[in-house]
PDB file of C-alpha atoms and ligand atoms in Angstrom:
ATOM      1  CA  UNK A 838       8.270  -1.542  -8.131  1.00  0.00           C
ATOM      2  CA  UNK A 839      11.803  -0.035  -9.493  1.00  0.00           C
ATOM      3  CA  UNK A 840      14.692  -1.528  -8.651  1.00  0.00           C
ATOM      4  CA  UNK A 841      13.116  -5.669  -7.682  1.00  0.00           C
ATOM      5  CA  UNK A 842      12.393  -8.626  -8.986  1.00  0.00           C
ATOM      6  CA  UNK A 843       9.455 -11.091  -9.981  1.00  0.00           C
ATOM      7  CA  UNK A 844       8.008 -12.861  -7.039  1.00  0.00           C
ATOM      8  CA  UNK A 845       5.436 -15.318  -6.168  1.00  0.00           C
ATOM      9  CA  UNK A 846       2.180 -14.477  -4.021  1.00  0.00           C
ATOM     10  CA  UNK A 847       2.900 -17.255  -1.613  1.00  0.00           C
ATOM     11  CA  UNK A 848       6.275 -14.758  -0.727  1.00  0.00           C
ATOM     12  CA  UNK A 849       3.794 -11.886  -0.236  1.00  0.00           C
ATOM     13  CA  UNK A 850       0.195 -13.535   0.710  1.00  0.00           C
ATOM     14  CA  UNK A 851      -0.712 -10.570   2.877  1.00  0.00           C
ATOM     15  CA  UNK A 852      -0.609  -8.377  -0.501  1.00  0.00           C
ATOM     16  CA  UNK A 853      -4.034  -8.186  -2.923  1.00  0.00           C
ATOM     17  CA  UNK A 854      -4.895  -5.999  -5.298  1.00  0.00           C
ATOM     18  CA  UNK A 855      -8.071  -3.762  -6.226  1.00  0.00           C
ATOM     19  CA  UNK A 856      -9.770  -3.409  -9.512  1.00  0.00           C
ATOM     20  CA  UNK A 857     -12.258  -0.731 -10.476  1.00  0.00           C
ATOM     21  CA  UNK A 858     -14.860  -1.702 -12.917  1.00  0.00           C
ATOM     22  CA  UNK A 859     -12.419  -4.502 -14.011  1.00  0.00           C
ATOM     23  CA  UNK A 860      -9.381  -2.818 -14.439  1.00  0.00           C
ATOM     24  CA  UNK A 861      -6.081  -2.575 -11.678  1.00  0.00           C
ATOM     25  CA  UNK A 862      -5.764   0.608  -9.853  1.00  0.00           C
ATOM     26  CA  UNK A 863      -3.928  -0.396  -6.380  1.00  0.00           C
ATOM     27  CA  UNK A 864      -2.614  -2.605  -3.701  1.00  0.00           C
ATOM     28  CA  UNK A 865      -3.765  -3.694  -0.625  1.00  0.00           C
ATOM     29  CA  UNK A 866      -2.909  -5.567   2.132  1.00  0.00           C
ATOM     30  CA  UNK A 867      -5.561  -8.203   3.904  1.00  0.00           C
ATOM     31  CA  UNK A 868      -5.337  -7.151   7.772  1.00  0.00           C
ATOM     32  CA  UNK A 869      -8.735  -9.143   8.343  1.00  0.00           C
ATOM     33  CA  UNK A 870     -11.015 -11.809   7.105  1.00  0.00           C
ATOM     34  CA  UNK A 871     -13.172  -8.889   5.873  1.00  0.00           C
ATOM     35  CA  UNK A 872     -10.963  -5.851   5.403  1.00  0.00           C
ATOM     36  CA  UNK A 873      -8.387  -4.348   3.369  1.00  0.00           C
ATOM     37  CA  UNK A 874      -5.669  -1.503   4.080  1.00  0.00           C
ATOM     38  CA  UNK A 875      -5.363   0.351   1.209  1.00  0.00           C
ATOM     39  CA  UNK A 876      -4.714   4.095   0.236  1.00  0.00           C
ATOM     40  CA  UNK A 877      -7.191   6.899   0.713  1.00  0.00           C
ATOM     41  CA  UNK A 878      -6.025   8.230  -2.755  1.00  0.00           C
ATOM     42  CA  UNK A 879      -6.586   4.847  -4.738  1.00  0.00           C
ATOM     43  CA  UNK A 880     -10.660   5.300  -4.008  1.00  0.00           C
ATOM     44  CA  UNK A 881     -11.057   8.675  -3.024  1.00  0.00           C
ATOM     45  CA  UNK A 882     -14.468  10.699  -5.056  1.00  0.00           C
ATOM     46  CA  UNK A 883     -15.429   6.697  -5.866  1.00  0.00           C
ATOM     47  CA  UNK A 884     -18.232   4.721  -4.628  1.00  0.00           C
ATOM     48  CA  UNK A 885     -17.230   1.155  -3.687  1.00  0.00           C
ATOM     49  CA  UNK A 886     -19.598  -0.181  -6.679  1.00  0.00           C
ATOM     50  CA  UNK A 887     -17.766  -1.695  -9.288  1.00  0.00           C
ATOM     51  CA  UNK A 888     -14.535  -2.239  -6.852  1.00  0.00           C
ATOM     52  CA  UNK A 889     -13.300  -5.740  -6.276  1.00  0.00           C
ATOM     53  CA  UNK A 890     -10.082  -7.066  -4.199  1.00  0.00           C
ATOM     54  CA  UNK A 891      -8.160  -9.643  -5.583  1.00  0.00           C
ATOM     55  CA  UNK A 892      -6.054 -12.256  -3.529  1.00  0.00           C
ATOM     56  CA  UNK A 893      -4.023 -15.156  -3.883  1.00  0.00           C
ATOM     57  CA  UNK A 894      -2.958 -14.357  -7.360  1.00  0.00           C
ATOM     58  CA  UNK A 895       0.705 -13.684  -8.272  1.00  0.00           C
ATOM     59  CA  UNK A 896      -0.383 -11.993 -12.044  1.00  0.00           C
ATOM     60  CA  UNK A 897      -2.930  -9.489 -12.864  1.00  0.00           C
ATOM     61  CA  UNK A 898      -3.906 -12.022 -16.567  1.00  0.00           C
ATOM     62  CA  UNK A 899      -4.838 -15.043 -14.105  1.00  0.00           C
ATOM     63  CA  UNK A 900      -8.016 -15.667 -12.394  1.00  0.00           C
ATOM     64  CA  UNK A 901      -7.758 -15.110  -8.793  1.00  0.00           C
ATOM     65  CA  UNK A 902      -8.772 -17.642  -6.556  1.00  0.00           C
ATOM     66  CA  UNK A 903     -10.542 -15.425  -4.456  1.00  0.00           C
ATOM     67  CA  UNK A 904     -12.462 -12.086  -5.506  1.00  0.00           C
ATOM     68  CA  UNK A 905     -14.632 -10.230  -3.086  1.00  0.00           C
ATOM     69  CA  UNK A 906     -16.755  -6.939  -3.733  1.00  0.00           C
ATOM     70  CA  UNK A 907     -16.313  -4.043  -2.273  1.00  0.00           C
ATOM     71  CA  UNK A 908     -18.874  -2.815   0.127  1.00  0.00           C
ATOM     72  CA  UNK A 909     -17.583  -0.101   1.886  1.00  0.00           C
ATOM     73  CA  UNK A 910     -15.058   2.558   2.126  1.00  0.00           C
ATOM     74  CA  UNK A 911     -13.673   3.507   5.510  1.00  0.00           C
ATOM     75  CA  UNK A 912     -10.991   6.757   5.138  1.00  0.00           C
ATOM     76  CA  UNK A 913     -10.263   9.798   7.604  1.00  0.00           C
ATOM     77  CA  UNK A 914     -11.953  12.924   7.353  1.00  0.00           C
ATOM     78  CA  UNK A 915      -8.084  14.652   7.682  1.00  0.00           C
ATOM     79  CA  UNK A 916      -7.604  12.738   4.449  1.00  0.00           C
ATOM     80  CA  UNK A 917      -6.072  15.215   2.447  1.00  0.00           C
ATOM     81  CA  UNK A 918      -6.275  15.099  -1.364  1.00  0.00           C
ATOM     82  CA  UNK A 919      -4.012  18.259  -1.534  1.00  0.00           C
ATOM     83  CA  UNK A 920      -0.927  16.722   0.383  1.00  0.00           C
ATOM     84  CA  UNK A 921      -2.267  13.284   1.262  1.00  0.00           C
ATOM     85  CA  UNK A 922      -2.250  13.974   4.974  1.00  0.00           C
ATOM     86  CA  UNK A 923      -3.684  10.565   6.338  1.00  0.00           C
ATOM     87  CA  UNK A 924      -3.646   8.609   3.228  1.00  0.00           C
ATOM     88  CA  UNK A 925      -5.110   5.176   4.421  1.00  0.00           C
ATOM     89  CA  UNK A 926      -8.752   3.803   3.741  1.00  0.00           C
ATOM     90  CA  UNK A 927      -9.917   0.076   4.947  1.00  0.00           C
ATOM     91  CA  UNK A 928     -11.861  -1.555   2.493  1.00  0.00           C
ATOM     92  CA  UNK A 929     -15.015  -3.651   4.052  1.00  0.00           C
ATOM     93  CA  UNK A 930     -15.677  -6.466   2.066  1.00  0.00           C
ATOM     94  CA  UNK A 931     -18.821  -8.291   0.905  1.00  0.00           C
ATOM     95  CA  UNK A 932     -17.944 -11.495   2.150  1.00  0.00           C
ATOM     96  CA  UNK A 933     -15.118 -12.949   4.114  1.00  0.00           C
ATOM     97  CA  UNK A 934     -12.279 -14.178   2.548  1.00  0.00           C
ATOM     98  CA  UNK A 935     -11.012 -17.758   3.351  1.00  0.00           C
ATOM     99  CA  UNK A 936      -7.401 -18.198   3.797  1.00  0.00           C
ATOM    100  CA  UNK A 937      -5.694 -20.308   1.679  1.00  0.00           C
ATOM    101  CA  UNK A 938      -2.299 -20.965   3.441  1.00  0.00           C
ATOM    102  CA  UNK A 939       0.812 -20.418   1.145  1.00  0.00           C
ATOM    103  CA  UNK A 940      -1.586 -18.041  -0.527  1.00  0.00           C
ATOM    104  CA  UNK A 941      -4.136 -15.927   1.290  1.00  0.00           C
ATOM    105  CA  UNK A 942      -3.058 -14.518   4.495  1.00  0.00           C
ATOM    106  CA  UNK A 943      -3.513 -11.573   7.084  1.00  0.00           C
ATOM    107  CA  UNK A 944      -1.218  -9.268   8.223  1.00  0.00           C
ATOM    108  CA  UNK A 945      -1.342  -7.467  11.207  1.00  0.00           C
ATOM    109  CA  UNK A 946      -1.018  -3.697  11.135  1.00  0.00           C
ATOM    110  CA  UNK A 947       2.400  -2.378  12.863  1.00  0.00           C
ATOM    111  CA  UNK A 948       2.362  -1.176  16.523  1.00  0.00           C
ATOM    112  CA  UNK A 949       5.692   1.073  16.040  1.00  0.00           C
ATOM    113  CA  UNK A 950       7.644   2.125  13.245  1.00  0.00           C
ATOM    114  CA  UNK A 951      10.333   0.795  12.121  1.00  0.00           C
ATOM    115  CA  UNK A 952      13.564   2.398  13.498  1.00  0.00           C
ATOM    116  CA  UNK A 953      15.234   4.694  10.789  1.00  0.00           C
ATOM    117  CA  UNK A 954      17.727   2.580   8.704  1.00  0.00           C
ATOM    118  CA  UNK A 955      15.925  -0.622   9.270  1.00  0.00           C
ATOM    119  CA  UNK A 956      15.159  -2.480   5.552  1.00  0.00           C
ATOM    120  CA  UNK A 957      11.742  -3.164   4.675  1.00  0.00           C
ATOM    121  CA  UNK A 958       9.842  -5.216   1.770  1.00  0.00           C
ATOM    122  CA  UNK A 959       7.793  -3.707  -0.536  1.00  0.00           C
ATOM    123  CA  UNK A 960       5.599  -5.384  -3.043  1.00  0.00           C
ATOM    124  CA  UNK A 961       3.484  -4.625  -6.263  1.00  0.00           C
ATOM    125  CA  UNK A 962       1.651  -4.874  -9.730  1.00  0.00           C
ATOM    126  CA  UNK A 963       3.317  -1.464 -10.228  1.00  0.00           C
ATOM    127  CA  UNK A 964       5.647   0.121 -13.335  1.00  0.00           C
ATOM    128  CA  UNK A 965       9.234  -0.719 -12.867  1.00  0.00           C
ATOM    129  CA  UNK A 966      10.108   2.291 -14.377  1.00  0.00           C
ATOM    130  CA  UNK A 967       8.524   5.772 -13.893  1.00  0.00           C
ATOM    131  CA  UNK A 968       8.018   6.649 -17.620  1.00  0.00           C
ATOM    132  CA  UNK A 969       6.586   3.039 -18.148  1.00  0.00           C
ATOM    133  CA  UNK A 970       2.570   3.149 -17.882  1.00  0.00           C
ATOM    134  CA  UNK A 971       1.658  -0.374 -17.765  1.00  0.00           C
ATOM    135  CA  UNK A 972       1.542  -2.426 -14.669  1.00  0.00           C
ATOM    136  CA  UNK A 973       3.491  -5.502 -14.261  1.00  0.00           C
ATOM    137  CA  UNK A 974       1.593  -8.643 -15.020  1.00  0.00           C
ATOM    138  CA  UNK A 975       3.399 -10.464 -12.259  1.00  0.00           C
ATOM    139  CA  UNK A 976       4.325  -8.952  -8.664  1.00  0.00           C
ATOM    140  CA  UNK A 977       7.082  -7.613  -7.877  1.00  0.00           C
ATOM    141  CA  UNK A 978       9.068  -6.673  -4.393  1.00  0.00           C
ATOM    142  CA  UNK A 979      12.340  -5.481  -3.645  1.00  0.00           C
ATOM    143  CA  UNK A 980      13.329  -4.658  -0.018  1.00  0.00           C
ATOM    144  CA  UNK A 981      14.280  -0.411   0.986  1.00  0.00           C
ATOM    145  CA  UNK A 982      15.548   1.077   3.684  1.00  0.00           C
ATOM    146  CA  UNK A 983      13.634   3.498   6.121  1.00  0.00           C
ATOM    147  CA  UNK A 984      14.685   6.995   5.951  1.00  0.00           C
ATOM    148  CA  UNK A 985      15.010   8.712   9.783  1.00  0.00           C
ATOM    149  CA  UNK A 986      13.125  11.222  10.072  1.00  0.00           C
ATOM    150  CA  UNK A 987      14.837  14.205   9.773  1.00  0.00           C
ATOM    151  CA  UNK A 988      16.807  12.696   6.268  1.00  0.00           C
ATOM    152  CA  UNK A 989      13.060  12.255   4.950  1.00  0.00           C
ATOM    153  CA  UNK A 990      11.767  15.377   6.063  1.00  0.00           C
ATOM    154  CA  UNK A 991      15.591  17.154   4.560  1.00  0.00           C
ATOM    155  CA  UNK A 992      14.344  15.752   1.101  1.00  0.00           C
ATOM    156  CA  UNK A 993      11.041  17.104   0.831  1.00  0.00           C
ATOM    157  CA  UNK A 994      11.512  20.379   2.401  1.00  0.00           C
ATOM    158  CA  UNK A 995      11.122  22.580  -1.074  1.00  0.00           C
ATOM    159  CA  UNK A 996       8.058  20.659  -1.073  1.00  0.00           C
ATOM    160  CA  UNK A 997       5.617  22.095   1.544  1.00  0.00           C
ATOM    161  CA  UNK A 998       6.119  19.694   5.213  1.00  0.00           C
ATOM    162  CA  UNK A 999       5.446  16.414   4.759  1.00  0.00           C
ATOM    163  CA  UNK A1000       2.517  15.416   8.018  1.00  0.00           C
ATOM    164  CA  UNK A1001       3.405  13.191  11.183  1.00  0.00           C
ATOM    165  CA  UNK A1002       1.551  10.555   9.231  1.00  0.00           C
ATOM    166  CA  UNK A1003       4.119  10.030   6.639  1.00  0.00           C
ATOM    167  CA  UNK A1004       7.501   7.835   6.328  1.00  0.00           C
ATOM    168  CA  UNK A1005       9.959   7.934   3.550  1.00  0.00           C
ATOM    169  CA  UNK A1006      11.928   4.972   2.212  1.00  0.00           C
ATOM    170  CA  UNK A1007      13.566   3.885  -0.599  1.00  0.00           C
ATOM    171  CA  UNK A1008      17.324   2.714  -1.939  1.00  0.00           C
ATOM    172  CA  UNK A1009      18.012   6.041  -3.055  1.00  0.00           C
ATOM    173  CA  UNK A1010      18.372   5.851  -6.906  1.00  0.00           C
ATOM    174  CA  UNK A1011      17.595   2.052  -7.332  1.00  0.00           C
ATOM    175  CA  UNK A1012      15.109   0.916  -5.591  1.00  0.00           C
ATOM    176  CA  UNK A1013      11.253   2.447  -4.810  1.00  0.00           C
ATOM    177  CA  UNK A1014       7.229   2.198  -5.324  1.00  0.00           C
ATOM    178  CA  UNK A1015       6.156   3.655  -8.466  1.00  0.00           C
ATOM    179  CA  UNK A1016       2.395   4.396 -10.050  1.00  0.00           C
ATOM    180  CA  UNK A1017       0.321   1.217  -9.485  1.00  0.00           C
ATOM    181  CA  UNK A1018       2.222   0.346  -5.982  1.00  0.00           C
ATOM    182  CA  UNK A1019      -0.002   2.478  -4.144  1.00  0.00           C
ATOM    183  CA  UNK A1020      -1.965   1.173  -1.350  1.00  0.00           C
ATOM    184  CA  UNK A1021       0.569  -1.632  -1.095  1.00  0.00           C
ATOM    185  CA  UNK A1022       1.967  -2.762   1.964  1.00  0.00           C
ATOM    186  CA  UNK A1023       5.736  -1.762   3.574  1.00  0.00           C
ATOM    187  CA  UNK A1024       6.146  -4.843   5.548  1.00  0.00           C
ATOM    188  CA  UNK A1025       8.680  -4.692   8.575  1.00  0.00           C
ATOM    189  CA  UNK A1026       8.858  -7.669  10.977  1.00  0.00           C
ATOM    190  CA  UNK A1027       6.186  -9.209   9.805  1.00  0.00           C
ATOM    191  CA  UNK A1028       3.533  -6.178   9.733  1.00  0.00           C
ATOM    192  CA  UNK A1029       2.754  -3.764   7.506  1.00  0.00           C
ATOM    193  CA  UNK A1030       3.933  -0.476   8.785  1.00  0.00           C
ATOM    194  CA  UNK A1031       3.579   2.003   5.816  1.00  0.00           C
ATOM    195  CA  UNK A1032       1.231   2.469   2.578  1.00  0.00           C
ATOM    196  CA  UNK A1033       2.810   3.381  -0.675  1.00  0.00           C
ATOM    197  CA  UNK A1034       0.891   6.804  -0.888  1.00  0.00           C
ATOM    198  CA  UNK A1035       2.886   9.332  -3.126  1.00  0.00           C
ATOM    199  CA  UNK A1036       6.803  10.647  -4.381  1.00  0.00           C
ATOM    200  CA  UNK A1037       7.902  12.686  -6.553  1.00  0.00           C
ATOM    201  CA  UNK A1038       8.777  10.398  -9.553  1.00  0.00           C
ATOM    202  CA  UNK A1039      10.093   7.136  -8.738  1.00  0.00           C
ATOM    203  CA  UNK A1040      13.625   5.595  -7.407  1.00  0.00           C
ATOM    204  CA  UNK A1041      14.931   9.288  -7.759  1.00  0.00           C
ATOM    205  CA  UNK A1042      18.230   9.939  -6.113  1.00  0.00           C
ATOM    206  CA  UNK A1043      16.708  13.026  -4.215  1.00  0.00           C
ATOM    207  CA  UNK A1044      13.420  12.067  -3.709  1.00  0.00           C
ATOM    208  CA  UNK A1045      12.973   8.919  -1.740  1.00  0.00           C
ATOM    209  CA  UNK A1046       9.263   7.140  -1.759  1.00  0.00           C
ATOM    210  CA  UNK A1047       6.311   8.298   0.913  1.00  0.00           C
ATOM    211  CA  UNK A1048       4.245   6.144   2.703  1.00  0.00           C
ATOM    212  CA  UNK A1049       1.429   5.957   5.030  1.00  0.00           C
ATOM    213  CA  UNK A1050       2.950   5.494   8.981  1.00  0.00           C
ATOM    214  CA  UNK A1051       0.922   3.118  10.039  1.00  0.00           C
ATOM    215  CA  UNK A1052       2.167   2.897  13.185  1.00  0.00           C
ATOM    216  CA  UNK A1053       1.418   6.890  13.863  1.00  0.00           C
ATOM    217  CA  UNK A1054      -0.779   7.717  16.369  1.00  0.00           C
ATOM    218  CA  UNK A1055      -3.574   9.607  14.204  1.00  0.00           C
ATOM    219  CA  UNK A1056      -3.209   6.722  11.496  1.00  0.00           C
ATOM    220  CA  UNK A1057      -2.857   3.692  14.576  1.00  0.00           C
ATOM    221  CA  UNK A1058      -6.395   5.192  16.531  1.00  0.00           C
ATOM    222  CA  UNK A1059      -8.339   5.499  12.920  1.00  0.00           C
ATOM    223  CA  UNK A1060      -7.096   1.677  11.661  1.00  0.00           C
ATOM    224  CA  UNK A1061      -8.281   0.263  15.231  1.00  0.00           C
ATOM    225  CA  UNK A1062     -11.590   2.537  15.429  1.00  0.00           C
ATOM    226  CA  UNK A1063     -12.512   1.213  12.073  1.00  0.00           C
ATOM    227  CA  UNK A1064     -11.293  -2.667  12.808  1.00  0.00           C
ATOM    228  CA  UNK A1065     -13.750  -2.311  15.770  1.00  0.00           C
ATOM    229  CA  UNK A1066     -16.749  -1.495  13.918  1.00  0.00           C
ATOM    230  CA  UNK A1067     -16.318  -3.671  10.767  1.00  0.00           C
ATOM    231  CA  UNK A1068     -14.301  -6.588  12.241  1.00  0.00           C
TER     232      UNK A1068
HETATM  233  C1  LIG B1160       2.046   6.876  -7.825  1.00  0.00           C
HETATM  234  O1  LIG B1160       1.951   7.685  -8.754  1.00  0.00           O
HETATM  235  C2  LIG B1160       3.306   6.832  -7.053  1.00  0.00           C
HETATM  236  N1  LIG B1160       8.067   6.660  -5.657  1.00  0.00           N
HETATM  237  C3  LIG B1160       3.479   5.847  -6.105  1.00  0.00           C
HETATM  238  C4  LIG B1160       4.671   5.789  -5.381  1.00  0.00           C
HETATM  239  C5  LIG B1160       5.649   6.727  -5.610  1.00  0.00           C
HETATM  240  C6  LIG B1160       5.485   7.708  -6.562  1.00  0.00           C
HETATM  241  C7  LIG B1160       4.299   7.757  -7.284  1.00  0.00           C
HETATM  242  C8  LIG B1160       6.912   6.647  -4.823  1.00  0.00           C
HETATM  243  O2  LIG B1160       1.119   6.116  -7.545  1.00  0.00           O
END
């Protein structure tokens, strides 16, 4: 996260992270007792061996109260690695995960996107800086504003067309997702309506942050097809 400051978990209890053979790759966010949203890119050519989710922890150096392995990977086939066209995977745990209230909690998934303009939280283990390489040790969230469409679309247009499944936001300059964000929740009203997914560097004046529209209709039907089968 560029541009925020240090938080607690209990601010953000939807929000986990995901390690890969013990070491942090990605966010999350905990939409049921058994699944995680996450981004398509953060475990795409992987097997689920040797992932684990992490909750209730506010830093990646403390023992989280509650691990779980990673049993199953759930993305799109219109994932695209090339231009991350649907970039959302649910994560099927092992084991449930009890809720510890202040600490561990769900989030639903959003049921229309925020209007354009509208501020949202993001929140991470990510760089605050895009030339930094480590993650932070404690999470971090700073709140960005939703591009409208056509101002997000304006901004990548040198870039090939950003997909129906994408939103932009971002305090142009200040404030954005960076490497180690992704998968993360955008939170709006209480759900999560976008996945940190890609950008072209980070908190950019020109080039606001991409995320996952959760609330679009190709990304909507695969998130409640796949909450259906795995619970
Ligand atoms: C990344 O590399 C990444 N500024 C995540 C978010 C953004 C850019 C890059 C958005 O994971």
């Amino acid at each position: 996260i560029v541009g925020g400051k240090e938080t607690t978990i209990s601010e953000v209890p939807y929000l986990v992270y995901l390690r890969q053979n013990g070491y942090f790759i990605c966010g999350g966010s905990l939409i049921s007792s058994r699944a995680v949203l996450s981004a398509a890119h953060c475990v795409y050519g992987s097997q689920p061996e040797g992932f684990t989710v992490h909750a209730g922890a506010s830093r990646l150096d403390q023992e989280a109260p509650v691990v779980r392995n990673v049993v199953m990977f759930h993305t799109s086939p219109s994932y695209s690695a090339t231009n991350f066209d649907m970039d959302v995977a649910l994560l099927q745990l092992q084991e449930v995960v009890f809720l510890i209230p202040g600490k561990v909690a769900t989030i639903s998934p959003c049921r229309n996107p925020p209007e354009g303009n509208a501020y949202a939280r993001i929140s991470g283990w990510g760089v605050t800086r895009e030339n930094n390489h480590e993650p932070a040790e404690q999470v971090r969230t700073t709140m960005v504003r939703v591009l409208p469409g056509a101002e997000c679309k304006l901004s990548y247009s040198g870039y090939g067309q950003l997909s129906d499944s994408m939103l932009c936001a971002a305090v142009r300059g200040l404030r954005d997702s960076c490497s180690g964000d992704s998968g993360g929740p955008l939170v709006y009203r209480g759900q999560v309506c976008g996945i940190v997914s890609w950008g072209f560097g980070c908190a950019r004046p020109s080039f606001p942050g991409v995320y996952t529209d959760v609330a679009s209709e190709r990304v909507h039907d695969f998130i409640e097809l796949t909450l259906r089968r795995i619970g």
